[in-house]
XYZ file of C-alpha atoms in Angstrom:
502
model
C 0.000 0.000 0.000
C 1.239 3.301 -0.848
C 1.022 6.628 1.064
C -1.739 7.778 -0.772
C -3.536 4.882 -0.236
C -2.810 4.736 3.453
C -4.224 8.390 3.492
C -7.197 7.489 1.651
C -7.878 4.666 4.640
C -7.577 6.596 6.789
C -9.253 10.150 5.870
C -11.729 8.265 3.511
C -11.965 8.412 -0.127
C -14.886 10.960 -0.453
C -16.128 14.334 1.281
C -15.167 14.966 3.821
C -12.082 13.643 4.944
C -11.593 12.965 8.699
C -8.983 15.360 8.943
C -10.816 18.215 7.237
C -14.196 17.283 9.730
C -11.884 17.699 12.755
C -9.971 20.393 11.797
C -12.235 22.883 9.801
C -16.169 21.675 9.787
C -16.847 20.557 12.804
C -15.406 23.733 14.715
C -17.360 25.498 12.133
C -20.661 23.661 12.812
C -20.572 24.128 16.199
C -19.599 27.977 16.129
C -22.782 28.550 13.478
C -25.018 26.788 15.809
C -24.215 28.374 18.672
C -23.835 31.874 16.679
C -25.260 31.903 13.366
C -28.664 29.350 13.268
C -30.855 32.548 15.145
C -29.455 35.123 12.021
C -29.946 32.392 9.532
C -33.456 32.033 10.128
C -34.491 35.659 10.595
C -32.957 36.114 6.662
C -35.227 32.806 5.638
C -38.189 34.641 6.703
C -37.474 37.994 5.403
C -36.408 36.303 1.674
C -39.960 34.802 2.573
C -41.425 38.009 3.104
C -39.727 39.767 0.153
C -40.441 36.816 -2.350
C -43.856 36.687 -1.821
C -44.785 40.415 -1.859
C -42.691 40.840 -5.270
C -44.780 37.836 -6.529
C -41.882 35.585 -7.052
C -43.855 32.925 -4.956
C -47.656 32.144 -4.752
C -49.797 32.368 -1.658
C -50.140 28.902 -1.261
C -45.862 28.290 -2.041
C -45.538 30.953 0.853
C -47.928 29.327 3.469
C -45.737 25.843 2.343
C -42.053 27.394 3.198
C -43.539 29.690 6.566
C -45.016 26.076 7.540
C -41.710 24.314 6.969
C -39.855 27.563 8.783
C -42.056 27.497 12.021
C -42.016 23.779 11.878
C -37.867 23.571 12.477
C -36.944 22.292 16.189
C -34.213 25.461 16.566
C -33.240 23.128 19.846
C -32.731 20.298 18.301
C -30.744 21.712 15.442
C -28.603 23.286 18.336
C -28.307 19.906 19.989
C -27.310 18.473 17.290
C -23.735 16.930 15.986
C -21.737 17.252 13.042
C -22.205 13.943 11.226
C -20.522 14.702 7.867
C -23.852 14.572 5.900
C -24.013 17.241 5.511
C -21.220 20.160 4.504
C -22.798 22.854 7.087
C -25.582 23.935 9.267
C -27.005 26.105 5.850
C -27.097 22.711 3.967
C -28.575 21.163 7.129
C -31.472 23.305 7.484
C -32.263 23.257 3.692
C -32.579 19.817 3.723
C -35.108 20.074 6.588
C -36.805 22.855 5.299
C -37.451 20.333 1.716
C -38.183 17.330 3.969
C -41.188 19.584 5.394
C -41.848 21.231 2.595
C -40.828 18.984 -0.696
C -40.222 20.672 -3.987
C -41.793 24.517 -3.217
C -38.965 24.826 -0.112
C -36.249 25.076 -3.346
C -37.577 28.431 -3.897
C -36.822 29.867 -0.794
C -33.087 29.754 -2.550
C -34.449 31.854 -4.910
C -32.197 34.922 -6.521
C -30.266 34.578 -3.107
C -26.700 32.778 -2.402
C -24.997 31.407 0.544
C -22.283 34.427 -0.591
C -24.502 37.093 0.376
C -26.339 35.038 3.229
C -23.534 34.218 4.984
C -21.965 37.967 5.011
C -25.595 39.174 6.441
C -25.380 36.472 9.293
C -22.093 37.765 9.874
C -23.356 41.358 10.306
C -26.522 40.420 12.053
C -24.202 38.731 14.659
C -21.661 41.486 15.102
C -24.076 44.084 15.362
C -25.610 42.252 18.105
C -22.582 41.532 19.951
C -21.693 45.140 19.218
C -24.499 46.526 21.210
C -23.334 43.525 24.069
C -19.935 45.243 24.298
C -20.849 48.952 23.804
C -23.972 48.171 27.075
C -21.134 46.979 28.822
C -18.911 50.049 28.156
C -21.646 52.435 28.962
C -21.973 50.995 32.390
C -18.245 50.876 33.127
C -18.249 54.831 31.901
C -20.853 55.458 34.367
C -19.221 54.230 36.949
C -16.164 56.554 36.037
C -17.952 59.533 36.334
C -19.191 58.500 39.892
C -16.034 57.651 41.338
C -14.390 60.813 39.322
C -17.020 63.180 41.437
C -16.231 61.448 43.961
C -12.174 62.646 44.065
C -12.337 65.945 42.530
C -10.574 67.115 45.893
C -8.407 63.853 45.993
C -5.035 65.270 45.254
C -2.149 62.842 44.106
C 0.740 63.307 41.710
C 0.548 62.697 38.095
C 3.389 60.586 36.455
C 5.100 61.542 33.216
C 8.488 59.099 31.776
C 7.263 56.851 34.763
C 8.658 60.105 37.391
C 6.889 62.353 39.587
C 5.572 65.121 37.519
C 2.928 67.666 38.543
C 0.178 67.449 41.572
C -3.257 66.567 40.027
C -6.094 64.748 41.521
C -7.389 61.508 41.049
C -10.597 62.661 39.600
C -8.320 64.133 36.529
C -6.700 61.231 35.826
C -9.915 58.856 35.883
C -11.515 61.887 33.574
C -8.885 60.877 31.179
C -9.473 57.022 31.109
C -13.138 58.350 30.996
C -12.332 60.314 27.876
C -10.054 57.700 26.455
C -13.020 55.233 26.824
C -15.610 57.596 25.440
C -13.446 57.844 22.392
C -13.314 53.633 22.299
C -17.352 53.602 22.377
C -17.424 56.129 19.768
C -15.209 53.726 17.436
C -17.346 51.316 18.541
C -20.857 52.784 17.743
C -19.250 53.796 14.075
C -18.020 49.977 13.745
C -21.711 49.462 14.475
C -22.944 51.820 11.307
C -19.805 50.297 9.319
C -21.825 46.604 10.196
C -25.414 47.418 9.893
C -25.902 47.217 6.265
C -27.584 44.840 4.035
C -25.665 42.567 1.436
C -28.967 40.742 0.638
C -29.555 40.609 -3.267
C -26.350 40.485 -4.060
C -26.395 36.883 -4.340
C -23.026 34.956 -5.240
C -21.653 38.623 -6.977
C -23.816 40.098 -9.566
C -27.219 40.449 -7.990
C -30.331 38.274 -10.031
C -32.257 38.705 -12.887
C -35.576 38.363 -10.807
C -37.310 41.099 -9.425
C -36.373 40.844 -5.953
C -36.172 44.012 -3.536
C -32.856 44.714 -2.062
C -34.396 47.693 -0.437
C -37.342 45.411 1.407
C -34.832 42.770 2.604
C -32.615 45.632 4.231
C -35.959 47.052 5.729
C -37.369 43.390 7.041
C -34.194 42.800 8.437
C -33.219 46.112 10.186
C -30.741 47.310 8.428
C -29.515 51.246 7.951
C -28.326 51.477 4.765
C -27.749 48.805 1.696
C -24.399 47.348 0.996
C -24.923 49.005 -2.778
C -22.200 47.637 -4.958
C -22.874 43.705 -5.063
C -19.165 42.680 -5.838
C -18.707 44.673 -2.254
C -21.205 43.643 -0.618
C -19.978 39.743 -0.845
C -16.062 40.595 -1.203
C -15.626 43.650 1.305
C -14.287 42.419 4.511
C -13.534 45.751 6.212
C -16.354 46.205 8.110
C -15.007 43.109 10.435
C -11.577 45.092 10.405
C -13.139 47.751 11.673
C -14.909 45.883 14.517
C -11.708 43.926 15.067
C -9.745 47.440 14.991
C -12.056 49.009 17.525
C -12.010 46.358 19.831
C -7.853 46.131 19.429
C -7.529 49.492 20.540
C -10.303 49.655 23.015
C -8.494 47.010 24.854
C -5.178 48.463 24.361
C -6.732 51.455 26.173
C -8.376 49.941 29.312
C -5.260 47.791 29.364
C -2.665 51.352 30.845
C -5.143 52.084 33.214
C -5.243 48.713 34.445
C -1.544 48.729 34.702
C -1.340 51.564 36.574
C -4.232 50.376 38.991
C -2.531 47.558 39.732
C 0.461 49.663 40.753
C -0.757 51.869 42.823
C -2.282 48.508 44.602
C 1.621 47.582 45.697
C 2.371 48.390 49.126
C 4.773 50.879 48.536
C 2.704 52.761 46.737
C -0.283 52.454 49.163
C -2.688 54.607 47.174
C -5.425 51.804 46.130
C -6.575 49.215 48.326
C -9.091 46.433 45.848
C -11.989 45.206 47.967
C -12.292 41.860 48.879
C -14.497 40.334 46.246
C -11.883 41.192 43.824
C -8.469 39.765 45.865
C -7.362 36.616 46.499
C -4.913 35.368 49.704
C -1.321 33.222 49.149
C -1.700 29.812 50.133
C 1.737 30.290 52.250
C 1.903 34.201 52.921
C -0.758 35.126 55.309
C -0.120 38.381 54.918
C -1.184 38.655 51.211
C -3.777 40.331 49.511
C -3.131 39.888 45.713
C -5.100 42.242 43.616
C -5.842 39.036 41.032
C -8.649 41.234 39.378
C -6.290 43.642 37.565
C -3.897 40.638 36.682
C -6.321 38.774 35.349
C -7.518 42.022 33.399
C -4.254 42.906 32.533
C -3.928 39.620 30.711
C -7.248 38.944 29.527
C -7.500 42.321 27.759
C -4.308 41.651 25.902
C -5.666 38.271 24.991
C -8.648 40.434 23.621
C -6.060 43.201 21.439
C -4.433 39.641 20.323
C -7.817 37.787 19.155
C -8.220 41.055 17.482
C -4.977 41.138 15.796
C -5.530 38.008 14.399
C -9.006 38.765 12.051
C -6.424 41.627 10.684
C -3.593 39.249 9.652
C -6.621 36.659 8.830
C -7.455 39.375 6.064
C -3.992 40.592 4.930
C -3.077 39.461 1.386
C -7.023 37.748 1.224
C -7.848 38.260 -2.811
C -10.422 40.660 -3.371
C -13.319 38.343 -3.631
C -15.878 36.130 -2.005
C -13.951 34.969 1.190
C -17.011 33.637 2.941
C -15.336 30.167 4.092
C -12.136 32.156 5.311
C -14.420 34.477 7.726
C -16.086 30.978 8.961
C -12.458 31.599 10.515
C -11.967 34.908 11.055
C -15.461 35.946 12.506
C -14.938 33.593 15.819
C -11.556 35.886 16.885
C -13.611 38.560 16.315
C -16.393 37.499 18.923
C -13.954 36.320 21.413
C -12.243 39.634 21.304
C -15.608 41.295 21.995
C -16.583 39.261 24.286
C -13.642 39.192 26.448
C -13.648 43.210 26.288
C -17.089 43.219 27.507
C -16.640 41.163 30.305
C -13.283 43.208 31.405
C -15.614 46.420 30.777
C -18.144 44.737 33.650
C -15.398 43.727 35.948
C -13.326 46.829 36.088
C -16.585 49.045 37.114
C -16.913 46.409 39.626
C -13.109 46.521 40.951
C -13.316 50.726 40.809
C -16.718 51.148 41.980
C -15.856 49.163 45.526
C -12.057 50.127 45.639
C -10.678 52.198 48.818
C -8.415 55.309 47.951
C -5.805 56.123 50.144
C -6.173 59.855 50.250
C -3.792 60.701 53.281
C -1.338 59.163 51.586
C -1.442 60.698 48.617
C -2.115 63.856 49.773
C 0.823 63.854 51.993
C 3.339 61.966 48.881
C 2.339 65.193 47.228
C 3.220 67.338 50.034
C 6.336 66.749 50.153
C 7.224 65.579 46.728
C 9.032 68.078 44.240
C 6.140 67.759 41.576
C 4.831 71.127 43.350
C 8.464 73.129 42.022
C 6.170 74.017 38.231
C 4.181 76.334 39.868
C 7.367 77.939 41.979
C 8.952 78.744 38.581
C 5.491 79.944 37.593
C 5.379 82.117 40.776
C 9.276 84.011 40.104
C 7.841 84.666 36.566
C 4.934 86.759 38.423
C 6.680 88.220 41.394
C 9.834 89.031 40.339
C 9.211 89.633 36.005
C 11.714 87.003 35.318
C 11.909 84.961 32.301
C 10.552 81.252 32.612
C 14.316 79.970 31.579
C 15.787 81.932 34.396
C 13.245 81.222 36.940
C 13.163 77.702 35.972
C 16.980 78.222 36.487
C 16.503 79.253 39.828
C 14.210 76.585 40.514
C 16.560 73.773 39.172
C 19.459 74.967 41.250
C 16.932 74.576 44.476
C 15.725 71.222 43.773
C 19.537 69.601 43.792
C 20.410 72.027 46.723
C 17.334 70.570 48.730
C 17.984 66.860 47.488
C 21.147 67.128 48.597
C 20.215 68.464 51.827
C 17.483 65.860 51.871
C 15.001 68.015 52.483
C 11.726 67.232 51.010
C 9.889 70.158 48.821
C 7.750 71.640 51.426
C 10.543 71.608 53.822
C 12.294 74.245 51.519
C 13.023 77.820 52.475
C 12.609 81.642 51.018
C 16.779 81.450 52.089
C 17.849 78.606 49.959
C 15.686 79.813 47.191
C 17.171 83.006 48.026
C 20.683 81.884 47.745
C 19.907 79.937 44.585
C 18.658 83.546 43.010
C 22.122 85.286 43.508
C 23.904 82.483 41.838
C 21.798 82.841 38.832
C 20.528 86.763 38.854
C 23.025 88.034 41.483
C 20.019 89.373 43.195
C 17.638 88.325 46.154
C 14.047 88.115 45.141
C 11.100 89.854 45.849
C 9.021 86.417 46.511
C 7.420 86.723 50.136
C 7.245 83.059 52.844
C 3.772 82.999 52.004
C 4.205 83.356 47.965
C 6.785 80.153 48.409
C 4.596 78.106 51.202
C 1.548 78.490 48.694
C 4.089 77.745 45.566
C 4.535 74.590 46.965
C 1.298 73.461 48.045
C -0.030 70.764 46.079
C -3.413 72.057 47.094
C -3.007 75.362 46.035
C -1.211 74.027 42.401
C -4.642 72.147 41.631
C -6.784 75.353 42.723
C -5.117 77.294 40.743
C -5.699 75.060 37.366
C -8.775 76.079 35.734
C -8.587 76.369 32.306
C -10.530 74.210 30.564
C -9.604 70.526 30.925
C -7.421 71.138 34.139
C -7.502 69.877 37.613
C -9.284 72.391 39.435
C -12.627 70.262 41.111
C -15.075 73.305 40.099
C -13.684 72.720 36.056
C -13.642 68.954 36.434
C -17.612 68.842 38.142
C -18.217 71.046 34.801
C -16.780 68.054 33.008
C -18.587 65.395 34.431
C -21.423 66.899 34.170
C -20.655 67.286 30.396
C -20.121 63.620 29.785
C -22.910 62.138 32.031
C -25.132 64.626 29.169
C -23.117 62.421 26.389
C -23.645 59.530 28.730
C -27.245 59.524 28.451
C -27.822 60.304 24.566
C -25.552 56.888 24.156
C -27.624 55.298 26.643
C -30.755 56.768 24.706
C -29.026 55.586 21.112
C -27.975 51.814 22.295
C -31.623 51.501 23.551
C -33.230 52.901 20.305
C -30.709 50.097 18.368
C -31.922 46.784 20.608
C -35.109 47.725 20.342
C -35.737 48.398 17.132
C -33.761 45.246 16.285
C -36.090 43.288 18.710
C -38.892 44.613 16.501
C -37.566 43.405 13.694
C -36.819 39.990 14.806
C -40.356 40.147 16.308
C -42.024 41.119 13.277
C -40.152 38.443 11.140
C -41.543 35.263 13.339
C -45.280 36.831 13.980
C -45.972 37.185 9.974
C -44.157 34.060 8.960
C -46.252 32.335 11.978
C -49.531 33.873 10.547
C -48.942 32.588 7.052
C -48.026 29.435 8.248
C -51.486 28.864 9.190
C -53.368 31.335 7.111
């Protein structure tokens, strides 16, 4: 026996080889029954529908097929196994659909393909999952904004090159992940209108000759807009590169903050303390409290950027052409991505909304850190007239004095800054104690930082209040979207039911 015919024993000499069942159709199977059977039906009906009403069918064809349609066991097709008779779950359902319906069920396939039914499914599942993720961002955004007007006096030093930088306040930096994340859910929402249009019609590339309606299938089925070129509408993949790009860099996103959050959880930082839901205790260390929440985040969410990477690289160097079986691969990466992000989205409002700040401590790092020294350079510029390169001067030459007298910043003096302003001026400066004790005040350096999109509380309550307004008009949108696509799928099975027994 030679190798081919050893192959042939053991893959079998027809469709579909062993090796092809385990590796490609029977993952496949069980992805579209899980994913893709609810989608797949919904576009039966509406074809239904459409057929009918452009007279393609007859009234009595049309109560046949909605009679074969409501008569499908959906649970038992999801219970079911991958047997190898047939190819996929489409072919299985036809074949149902013509065992309850012989002969007139055929039509159903009418001036339709798998080519533009399976790229619908595929939209009609990411725009659901979609609204999953972007419901899940919303309420992780909402629970920013409560803890963020909750430390709009919470002051603690912002971090620039990994260093001490400038005093700021914790509400500041959680309006930034809150901005960064509205800017994700905006991606998100335009991935949505990118995915909610109709390829129906287009069939395998050309469109038919028969008098269907494009325009009623995109209506029946809840679509925005059509999918108007039909070589696009079967060969663009884009619109899942746009999901999969949003969701990459969403994750990406959440993923800093996390990283920092877990930092600030280490004992030497002391600034974050995760309640106890979210920790878990060494099995030798008493002492331990391990934040596992933002690990697990940490990982998971670049787990989410990587399932995302993958539909990209999935597409790159794809021809420009019906690739329906290569996003039977694709389109799972693409759901685990989401789903992962919307589960991370859920857990970190969770983790923030119960965590403990450590506002002595912060307060009192900033105290005495040298972050405060911007606004004493600031300060020389207004009391004295100075340049900013000669006051920063000044202020440079105080910094290593102190450090080297190990003083901390609010432990510095009008002498040494004093001293410092002769080497550099030749001069003594006009600055009063109080002008350098409210220079240095960490307090006072927030207060004092109102222009738009500073730290001051008064601008950042203005802010909040800004995005909760944004807040609710998404709320108000994602609403709108699952329930007008509730209607449709509604209004699909109660007409289809009626003609079934009309």
């Amino acid at each position: 026996m030679n190798y081919r015919e050893r192959i042939f024993q053991q893959e079998g000499a027809s469709f579909p080889g062993k090796t092809y069942v385990e590796a490609v159709l029977e993952p496949a199977f069980n992805e579209a029954k899980h994913h893709l059977l609810h989608p797949m039906m919904a576009i039966n009906k509406a074809h239904l529908i459409m057929l009918r009403e452009q007279e393609l069918l007859t009234d009595d064809e049309a109560k046949r097929i909605a009679g074969a349609l409501c008569g499908i066991e959906m649970e038992e097709l999801r219970q079911s196994h991958y047997t190898g008779q047939f190819e996929d779950l489409f072919f299985q359902v036809e074949s149902r659909l013509l065992e309850l319906a012989p002969d007139v069920a055929g039509n159903l396939h009418l001036a339709r393909s798998r080519n533009d039914m399976g790229i619908t499914i595929y939209r009609m599942v990411l725009r659901e999952k979609l609204l999953v993720t972007l419901t899940s961002a919303l309420y992780l955004k909402e629970h920013l904004l409560l803890f963020a007007n909750e430390h709009v006096d919470t002051i603690m030093i912002g971090y620039t090159h990994t260093q001490q930088a400038q005093p700021t306040t914790m509400a500041h930096y959680i309006m930034a992940a809150t901005d960064m994340l509205s800017r994700d859910i905006k991606r998100l929402i335009q991935a949505y209108h990118t995915v909610n249009r109709s390829p129906m019609g287009a069939a395998a590339l050309t469109t038919s000759g028969f008098a269907i309606s494009r325009e009623r299938m995109r209506e029946l089925l809840g679509f925005d807009e059509l999918v108007e070129n039909s070589y696009d509408a079967v060969c663009g993949a884009d619109y899942l590169g746009e999901v999969a790009t949003a969701v990459q860099l969403a994750a990406i996103n959440l993923g800093r903050t996390v990283q920092d959050m877990l930092l600030w959880c280490t004992q030497e930082f002391a600034g974050l303390k995760v309640a106890s839901p979210y920790v878990q205790i060494s099995s030798i260390m008493p002492q331990k409290r391990n934040p596992v929440s933002f690990e697990h985040m940490r990982s998971l969410l670049s787990s989410a950027a990587g399932n995302a990477t993958t539909v990209l690289t999935m597409m790159h160097n794809t021809p420009f052409g019906d690739i329906v079986d290569t996003e039977d691969d694709m389109q799972p990466y693409a759901w685990r991505s989401m789903g992962v992000l919307e589960q991370m989205y859920r857990l970190m409002a969770s983790v923030v909304g119960t965590m403990e700040v450590n506002k002595d401590v912060l307060l009192e790092r900033a105290k005495g850190s040298f972050a405060t020294v911007t606004e004493l350079a600031d300060t020389l510029v207004r009391t004295d007239q100075l340049s900013f390169r000669k006051s920063h001067h000044i202020v440079s030459r105080v910094v290593k004095e102190a450090m080297s007298e190990q003083l901390a910043a609010n432990q510095i003096s009008l002498e040494l800054v004093n001293r410092a302003a002769i080497e550099v001026i030749g001069r003594e400066l006009s600055l009063t104690a109080e002008e350098l004790r409210l220079a240095l005040d960490p307090v006072h350096f927030v207060m004092i930082r109102k222009l738009p999109g500073g730290p001051n509380p008064e601008e950042m309550k203005r802010m909040i209040a800004v995005r909760q307004a944004v807040l609710q008009q998404e709320t108000e949108w994602l609403t709108q979207k699952k329930q007008a696509n509730a209607n449709v799928m509604k209004g699909l099975d109660q007409m289809t039911a009626e003609w079934s027994v009309g």
